[in-house]
Each structure stands twice: as C-alpha cells, then as structure tokens.
mmCIF file of N, CA and C and ligand atoms in Angstrom:
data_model
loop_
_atom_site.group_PDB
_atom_site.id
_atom_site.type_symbol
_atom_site.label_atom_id
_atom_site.label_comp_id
_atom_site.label_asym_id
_atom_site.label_seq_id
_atom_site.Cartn_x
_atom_site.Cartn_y
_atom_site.Cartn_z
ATOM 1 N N UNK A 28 18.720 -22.665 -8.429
ATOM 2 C CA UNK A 28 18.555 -21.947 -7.151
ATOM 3 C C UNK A 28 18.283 -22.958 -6.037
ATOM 4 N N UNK A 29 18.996 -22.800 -4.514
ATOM 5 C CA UNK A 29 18.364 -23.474 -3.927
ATOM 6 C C UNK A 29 17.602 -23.432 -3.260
ATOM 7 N N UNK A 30 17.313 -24.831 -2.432
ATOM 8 C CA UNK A 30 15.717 -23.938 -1.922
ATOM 9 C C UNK A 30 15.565 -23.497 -0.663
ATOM 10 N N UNK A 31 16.739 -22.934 -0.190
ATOM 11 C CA UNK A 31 16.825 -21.984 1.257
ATOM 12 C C UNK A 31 16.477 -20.384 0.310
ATOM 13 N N UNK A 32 17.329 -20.263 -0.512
ATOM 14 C CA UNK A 32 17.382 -18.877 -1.181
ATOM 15 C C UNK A 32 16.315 -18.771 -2.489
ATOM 16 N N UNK A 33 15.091 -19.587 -2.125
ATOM 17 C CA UNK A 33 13.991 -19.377 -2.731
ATOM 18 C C UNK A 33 13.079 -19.576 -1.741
ATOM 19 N N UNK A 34 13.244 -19.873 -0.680
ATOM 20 C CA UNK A 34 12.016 -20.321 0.611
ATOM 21 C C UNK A 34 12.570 -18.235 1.149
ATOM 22 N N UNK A 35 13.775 -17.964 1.065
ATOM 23 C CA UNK A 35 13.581 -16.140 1.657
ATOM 24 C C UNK A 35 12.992 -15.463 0.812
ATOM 25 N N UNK A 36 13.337 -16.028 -0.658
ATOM 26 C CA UNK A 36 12.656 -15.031 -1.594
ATOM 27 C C UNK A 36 11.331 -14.969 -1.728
ATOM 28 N N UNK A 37 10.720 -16.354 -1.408
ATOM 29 C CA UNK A 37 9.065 -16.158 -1.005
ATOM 30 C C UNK A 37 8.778 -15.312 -0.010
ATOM 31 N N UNK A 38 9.763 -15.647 1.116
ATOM 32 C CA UNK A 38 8.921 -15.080 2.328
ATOM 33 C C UNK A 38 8.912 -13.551 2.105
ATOM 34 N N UNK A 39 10.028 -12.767 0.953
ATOM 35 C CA UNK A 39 9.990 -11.125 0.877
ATOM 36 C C UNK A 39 9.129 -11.357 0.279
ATOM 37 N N UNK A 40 9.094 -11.936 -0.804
ATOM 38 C CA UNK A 40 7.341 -11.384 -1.953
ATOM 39 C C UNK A 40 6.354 -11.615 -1.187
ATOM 40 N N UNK A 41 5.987 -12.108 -0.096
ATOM 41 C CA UNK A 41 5.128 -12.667 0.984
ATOM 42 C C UNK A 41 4.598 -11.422 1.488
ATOM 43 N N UNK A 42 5.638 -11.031 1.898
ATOM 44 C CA UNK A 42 5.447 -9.722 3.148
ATOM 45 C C UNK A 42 5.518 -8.099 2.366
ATOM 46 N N UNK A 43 5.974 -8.408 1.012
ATOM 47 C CA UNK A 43 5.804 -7.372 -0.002
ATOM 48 C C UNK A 43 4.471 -7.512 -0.539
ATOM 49 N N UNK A 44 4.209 -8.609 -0.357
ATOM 50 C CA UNK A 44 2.963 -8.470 -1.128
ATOM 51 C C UNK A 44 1.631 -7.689 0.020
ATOM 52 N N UNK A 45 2.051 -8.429 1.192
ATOM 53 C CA UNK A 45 0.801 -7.796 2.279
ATOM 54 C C UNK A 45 0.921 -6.489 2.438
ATOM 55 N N UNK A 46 2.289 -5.751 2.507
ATOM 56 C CA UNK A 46 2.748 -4.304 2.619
ATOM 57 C C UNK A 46 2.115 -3.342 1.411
ATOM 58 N N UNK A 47 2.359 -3.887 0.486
ATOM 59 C CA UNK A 47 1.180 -3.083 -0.686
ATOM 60 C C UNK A 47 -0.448 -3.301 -0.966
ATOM 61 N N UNK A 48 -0.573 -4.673 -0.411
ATOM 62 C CA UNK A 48 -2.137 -4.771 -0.216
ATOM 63 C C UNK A 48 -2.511 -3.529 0.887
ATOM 64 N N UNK A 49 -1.685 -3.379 2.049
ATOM 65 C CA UNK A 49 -2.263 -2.301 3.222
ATOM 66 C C UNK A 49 -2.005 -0.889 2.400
ATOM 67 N N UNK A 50 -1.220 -0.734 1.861
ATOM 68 C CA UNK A 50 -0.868 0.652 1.533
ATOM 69 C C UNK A 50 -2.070 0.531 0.388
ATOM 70 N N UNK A 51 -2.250 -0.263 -0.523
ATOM 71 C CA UNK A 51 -3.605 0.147 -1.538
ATOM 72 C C UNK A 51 -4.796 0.415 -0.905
ATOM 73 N N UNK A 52 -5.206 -0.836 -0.077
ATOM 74 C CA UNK A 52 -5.971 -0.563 1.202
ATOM 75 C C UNK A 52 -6.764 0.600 1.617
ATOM 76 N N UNK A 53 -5.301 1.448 2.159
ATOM 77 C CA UNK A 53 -5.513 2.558 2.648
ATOM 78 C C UNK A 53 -6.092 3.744 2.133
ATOM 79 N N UNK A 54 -5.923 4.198 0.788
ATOM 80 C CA UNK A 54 -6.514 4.883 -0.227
ATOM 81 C C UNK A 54 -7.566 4.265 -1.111
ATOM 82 N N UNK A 55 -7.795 3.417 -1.432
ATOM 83 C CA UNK A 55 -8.688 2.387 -2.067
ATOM 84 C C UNK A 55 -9.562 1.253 -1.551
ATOM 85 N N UNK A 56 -10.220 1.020 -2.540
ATOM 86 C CA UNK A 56 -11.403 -0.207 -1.816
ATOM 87 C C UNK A 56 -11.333 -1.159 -2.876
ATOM 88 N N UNK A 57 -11.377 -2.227 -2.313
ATOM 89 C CA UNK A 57 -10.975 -3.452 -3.732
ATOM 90 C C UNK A 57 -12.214 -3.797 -3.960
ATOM 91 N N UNK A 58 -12.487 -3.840 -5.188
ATOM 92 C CA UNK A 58 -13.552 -4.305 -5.811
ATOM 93 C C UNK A 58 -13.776 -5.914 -5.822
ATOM 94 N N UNK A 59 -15.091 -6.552 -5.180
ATOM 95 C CA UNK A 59 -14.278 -7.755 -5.091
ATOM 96 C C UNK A 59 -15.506 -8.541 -5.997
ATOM 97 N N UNK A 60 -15.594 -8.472 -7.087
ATOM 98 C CA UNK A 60 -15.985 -8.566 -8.137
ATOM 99 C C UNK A 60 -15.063 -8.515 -8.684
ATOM 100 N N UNK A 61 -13.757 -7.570 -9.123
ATOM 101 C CA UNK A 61 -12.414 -8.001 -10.023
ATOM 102 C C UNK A 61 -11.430 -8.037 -9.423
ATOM 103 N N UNK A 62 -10.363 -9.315 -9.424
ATOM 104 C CA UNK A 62 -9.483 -10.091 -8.444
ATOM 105 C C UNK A 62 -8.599 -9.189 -8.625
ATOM 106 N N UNK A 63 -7.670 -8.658 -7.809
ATOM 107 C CA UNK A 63 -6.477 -8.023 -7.909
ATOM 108 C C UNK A 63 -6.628 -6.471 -8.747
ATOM 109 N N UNK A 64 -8.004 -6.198 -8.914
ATOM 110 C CA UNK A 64 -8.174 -4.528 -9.524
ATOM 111 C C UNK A 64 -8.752 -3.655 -8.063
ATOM 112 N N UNK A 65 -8.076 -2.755 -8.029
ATOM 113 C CA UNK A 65 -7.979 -1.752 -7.029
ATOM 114 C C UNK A 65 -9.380 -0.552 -7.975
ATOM 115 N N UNK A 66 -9.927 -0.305 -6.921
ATOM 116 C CA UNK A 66 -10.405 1.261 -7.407
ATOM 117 C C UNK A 66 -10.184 2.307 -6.498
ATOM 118 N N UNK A 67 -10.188 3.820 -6.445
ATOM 119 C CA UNK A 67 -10.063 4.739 -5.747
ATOM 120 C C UNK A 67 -11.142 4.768 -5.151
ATOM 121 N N UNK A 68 -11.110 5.117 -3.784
ATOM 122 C CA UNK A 68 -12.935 6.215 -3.798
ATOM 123 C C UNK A 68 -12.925 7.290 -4.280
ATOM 124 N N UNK A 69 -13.390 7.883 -5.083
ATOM 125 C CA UNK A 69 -14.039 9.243 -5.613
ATOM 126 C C UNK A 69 -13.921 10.025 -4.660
ATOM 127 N N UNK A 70 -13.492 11.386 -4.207
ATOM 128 C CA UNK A 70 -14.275 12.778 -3.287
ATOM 129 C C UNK A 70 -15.417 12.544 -3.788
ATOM 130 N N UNK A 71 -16.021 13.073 -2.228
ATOM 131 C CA UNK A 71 -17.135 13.018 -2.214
ATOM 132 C C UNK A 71 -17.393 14.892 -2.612
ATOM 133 N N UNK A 72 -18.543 15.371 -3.342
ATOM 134 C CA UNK A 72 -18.380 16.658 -3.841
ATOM 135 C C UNK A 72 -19.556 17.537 -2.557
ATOM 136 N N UNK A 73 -19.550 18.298 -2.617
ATOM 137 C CA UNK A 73 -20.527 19.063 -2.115
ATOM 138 C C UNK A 73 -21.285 19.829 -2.726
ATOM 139 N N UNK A 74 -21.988 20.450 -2.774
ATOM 140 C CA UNK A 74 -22.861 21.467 -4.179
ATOM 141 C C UNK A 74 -22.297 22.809 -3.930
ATOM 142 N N UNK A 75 -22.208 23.084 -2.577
ATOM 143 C CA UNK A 75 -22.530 24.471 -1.952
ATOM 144 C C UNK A 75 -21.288 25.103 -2.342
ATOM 145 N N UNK A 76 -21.221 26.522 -3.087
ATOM 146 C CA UNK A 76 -20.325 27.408 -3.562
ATOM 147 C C UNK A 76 -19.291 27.241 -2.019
ATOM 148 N N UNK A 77 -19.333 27.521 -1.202
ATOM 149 C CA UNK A 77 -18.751 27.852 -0.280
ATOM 150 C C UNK A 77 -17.376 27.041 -0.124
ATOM 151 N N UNK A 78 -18.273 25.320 -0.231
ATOM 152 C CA UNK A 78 -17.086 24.575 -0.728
ATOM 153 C C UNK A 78 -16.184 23.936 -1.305
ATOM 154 N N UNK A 79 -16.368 25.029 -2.106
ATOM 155 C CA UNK A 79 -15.187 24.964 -3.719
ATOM 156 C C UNK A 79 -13.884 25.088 -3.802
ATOM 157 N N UNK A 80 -13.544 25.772 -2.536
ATOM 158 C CA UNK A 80 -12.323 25.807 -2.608
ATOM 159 C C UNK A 80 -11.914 24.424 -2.081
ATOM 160 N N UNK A 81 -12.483 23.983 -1.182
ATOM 161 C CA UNK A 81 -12.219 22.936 -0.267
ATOM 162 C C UNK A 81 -12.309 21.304 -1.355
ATOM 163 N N UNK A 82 -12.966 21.677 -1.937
ATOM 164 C CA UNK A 82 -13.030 20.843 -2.837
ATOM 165 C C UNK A 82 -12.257 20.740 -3.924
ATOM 166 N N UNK A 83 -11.568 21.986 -4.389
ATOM 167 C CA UNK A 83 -10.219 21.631 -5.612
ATOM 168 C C UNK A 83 -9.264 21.089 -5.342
ATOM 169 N N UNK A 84 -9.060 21.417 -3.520
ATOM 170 C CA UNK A 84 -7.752 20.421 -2.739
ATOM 171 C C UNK A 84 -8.033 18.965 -3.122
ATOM 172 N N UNK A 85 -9.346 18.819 -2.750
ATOM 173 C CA UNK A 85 -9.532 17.001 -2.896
ATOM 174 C C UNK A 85 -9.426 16.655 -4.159
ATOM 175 N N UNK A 86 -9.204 17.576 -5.069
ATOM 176 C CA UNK A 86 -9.127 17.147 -6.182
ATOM 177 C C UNK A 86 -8.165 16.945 -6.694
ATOM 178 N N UNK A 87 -7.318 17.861 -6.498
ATOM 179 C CA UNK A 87 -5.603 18.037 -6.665
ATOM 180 C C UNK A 87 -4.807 17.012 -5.876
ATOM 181 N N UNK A 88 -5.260 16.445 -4.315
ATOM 182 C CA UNK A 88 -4.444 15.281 -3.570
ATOM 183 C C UNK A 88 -5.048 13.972 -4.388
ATOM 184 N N UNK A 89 -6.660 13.660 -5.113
ATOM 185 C CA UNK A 89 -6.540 12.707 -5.757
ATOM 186 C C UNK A 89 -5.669 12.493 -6.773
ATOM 187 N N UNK A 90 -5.899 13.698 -7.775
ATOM 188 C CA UNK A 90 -4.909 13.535 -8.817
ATOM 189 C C UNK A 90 -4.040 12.736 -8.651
ATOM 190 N N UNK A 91 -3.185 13.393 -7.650
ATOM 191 C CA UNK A 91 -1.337 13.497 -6.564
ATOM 192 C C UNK A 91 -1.244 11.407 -6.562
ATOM 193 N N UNK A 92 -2.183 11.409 -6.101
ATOM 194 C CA UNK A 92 -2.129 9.725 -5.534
ATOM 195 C C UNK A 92 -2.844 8.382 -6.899
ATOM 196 N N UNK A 93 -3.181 9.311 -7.662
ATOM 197 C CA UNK A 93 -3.172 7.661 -8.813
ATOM 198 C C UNK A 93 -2.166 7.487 -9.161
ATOM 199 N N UNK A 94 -1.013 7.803 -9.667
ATOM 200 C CA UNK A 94 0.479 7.488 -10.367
ATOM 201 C C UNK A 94 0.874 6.269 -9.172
ATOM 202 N N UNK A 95 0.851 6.934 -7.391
ATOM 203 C CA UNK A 95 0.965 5.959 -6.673
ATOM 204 C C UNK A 95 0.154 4.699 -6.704
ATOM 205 N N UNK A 96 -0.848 4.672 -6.621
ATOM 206 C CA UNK A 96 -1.699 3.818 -6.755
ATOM 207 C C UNK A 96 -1.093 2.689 -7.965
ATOM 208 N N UNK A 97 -1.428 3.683 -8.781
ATOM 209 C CA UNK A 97 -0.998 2.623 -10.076
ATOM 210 C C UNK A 97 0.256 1.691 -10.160
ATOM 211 N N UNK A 98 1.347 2.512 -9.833
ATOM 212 C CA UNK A 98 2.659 1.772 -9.554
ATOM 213 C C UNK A 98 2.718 0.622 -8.181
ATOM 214 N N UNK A 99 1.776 0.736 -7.225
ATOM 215 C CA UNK A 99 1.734 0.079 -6.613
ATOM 216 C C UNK A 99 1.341 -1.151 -7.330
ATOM 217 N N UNK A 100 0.143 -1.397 -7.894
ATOM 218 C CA UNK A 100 -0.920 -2.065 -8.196
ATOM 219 C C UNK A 100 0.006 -3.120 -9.147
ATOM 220 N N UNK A 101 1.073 -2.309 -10.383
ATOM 221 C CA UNK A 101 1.747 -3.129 -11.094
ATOM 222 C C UNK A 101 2.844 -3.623 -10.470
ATOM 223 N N UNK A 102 3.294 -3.132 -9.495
ATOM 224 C CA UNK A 102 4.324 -3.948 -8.248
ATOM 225 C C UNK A 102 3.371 -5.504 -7.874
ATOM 226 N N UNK A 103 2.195 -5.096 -7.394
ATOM 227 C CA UNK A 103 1.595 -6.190 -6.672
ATOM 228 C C UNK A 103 1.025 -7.085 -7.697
ATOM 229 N N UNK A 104 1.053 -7.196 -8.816
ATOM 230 C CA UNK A 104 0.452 -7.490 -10.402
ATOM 231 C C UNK A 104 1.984 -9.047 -10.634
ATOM 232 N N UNK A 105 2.854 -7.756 -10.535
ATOM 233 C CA UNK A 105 4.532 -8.747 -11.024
ATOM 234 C C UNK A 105 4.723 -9.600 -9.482
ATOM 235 N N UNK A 106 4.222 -9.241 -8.307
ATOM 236 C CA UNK A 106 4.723 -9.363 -7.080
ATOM 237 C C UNK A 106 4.068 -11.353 -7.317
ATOM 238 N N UNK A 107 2.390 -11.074 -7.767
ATOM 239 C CA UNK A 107 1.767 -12.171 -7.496
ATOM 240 C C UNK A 107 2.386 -12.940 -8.691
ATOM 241 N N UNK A 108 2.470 -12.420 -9.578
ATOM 242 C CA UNK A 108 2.974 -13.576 -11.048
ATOM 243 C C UNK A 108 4.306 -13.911 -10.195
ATOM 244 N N UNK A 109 5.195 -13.636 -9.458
ATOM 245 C CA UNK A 109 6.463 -14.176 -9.407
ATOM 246 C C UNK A 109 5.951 -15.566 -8.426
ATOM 247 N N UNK A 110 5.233 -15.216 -7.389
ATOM 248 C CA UNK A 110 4.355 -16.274 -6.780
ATOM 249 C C UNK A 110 3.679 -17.756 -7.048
ATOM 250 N N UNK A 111 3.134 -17.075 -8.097
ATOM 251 C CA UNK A 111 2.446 -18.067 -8.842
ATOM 252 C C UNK A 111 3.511 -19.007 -9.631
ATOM 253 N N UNK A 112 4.735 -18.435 -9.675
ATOM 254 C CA UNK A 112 5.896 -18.673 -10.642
ATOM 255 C C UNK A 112 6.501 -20.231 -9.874
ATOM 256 N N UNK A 113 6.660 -19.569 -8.513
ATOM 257 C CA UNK A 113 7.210 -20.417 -7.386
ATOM 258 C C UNK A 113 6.272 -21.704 -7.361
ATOM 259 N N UNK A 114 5.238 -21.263 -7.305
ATOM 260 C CA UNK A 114 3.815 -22.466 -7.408
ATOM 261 C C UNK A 114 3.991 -23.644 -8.501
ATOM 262 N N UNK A 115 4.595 -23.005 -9.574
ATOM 263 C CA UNK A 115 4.513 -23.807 -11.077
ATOM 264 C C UNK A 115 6.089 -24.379 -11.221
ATOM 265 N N UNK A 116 6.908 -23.757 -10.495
ATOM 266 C CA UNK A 116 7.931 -23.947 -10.495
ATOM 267 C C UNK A 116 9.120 -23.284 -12.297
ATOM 268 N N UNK A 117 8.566 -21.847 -12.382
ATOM 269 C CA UNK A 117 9.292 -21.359 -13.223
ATOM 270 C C UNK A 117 10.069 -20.620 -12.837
ATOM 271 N N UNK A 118 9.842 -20.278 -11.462
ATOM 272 C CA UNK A 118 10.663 -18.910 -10.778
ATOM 273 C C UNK A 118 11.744 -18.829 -11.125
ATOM 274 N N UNK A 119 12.476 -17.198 -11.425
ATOM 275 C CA UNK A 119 13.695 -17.046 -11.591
ATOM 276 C C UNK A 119 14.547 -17.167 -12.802
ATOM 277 N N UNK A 120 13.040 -17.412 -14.020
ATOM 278 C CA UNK A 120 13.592 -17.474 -15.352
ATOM 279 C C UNK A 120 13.714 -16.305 -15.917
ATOM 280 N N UNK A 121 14.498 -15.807 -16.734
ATOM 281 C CA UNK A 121 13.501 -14.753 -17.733
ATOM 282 C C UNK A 121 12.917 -14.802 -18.487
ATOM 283 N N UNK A 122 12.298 -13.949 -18.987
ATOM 284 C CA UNK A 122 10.320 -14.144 -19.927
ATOM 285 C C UNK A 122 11.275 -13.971 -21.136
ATOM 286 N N UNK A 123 12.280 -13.544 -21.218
ATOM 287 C CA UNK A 123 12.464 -12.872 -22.895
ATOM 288 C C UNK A 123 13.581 -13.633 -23.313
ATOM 289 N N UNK A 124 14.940 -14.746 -22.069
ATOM 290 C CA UNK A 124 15.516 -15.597 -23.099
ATOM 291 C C UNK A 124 15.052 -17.001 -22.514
ATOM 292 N N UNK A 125 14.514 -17.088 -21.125
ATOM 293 C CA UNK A 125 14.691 -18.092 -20.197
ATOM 294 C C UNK A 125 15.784 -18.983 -19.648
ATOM 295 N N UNK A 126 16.884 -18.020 -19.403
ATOM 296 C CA UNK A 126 17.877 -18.082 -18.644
ATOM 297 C C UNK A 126 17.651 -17.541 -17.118
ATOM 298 N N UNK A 127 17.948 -18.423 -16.608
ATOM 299 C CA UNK A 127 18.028 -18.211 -14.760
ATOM 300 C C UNK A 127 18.765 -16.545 -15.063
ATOM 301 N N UNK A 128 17.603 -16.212 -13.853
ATOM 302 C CA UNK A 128 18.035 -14.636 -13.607
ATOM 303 C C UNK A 128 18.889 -14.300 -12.650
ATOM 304 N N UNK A 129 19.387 -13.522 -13.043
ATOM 305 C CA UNK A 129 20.979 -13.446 -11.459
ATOM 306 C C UNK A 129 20.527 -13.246 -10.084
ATOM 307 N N UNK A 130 21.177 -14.119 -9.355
ATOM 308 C CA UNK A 130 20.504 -14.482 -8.236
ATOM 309 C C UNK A 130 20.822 -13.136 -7.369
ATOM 310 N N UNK A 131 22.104 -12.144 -7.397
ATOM 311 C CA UNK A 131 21.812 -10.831 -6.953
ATOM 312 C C UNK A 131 20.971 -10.059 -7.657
ATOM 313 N N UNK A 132 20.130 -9.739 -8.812
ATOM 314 C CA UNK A 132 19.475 -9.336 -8.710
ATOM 315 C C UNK A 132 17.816 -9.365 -8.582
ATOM 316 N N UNK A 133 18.029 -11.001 -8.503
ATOM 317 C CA UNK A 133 16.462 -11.105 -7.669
ATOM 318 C C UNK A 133 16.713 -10.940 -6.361
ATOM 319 N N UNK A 134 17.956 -11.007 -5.466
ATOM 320 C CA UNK A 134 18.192 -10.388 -4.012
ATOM 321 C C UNK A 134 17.332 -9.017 -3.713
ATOM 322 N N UNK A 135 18.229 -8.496 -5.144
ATOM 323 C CA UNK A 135 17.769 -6.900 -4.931
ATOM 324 C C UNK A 135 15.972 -6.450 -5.560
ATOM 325 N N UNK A 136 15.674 -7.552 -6.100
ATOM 326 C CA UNK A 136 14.506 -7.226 -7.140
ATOM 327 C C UNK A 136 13.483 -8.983 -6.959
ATOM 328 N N UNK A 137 13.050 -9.231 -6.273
ATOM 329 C CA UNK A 137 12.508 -10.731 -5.942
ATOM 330 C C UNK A 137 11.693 -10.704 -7.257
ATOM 331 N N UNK A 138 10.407 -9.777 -7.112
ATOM 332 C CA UNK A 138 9.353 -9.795 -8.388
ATOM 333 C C UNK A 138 10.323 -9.822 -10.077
ATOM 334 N N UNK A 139 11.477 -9.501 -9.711
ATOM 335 C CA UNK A 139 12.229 -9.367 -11.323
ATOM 336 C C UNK A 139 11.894 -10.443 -12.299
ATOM 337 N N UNK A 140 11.206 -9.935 -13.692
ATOM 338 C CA UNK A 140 10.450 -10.708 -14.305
ATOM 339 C C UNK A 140 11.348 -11.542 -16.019
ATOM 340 N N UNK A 141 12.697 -10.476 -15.338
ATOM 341 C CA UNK A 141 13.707 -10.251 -16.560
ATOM 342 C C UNK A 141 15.266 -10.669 -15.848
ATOM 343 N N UNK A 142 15.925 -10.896 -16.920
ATOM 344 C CA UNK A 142 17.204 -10.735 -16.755
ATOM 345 C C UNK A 142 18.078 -9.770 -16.521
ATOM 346 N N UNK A 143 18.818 -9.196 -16.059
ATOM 347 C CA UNK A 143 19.870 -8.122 -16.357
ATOM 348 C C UNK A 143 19.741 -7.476 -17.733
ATOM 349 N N UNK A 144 19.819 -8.520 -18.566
ATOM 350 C CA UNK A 144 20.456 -8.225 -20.134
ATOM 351 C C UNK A 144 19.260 -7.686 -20.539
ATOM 352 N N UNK A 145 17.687 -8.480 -20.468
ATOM 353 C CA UNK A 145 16.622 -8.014 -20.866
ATOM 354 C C UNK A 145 15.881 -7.045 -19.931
ATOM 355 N N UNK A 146 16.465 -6.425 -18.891
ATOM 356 C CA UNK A 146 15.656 -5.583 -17.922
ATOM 357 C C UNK A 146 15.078 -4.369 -19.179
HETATM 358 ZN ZN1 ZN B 215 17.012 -12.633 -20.524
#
C-alpha cells in the first residue's frame, strides 16, 4: 500500500473514530477507570405510582439503544486496533491468512480486520 492511500485511510479511521466517540458520548459516560469501556446511565426511577407509566417508556427507549451502543463500541474496538495496526505497521493484513487485504475493500471498510475470502 502506499503511503498517500494509507495517510486517507488514517485520516477516515481518525474522524470515524471521533464520530463514534460523540455519538457514545451522547448516551453514555465513559468510565475512566476502563480504557475504551462505555457504560450507559441507568433511568433514573421514581417511587411514586403516578410515575410508572412514565417510567416503562424509559425503560423500553433504554432497552431500544444498547444493541446501538454495543455495535458502536465494537466499531470503535476494530476502529482503534486498525490504528494501532498503522502504528506497528501491520495495517491491511488479514488476521486469518495475512495476505494484504483488498485495497477496495478497505476503501469501503478502513477498520476491515479480514480479507474478502475470510470476511
Ligand atoms: Zn484472509
């Protein structure tokens, strides 16, 4: 690979990476005691019968938003290993034969941790 078309592919995992830090951000508070682990905030509950109903919503939109969360989190998980990859200088191998990965589909897929063949 050369290193114009690995200096863009940093700069997307760059700006992919800050774009999912804000979006985790936004629903979550990072624990900063564990590097790169996201937690939710909890609803906060109320006691009072009255607001029970009001309270199964918050329960039902948390539900709604861990699957997001989570998929984010393993985006930003593969986002930083591809990073670190660039750092060590493995980028762009695959994990399962270590053959250079096709350079369209790290276009389309920068964090891609695999080959085509082994996706
Ligand atoms: Zn492979």
């Amino acid at each position: 690979m050369d290193k114009k078309t690995l200096e863009e592919l940093k700069t997307r995992l760059l700006e992919e990476q800050k774009r999912i830090q804000d979006e985790l951000g936004a629903f979550a508070a990072k624990d900063p005691n564990l590097k790169g682990d996201w937690d939710s905030k909890l609803p906060q509950f109320g006691d009072r019968t009255s607001e029970q109903d009001e309270n199964q919503d918050e329960v039902e939109e948390y539900v709604d938003v861990l699957p997001v969360e989570h998929s984010l989190e393993l985006r930003l998980r593969d986002i930083n290993l591809a990073l670190e990859k660039i750092v060590k200088g493995t980028y762009g191998t695959c994990e399962k034969c270590g053959k250079e990965i096709e350079l369209e589909r790290l276009k389309a897929d920068p964090e891609a941790r695999t080959c085509v063949e082994h996706a």
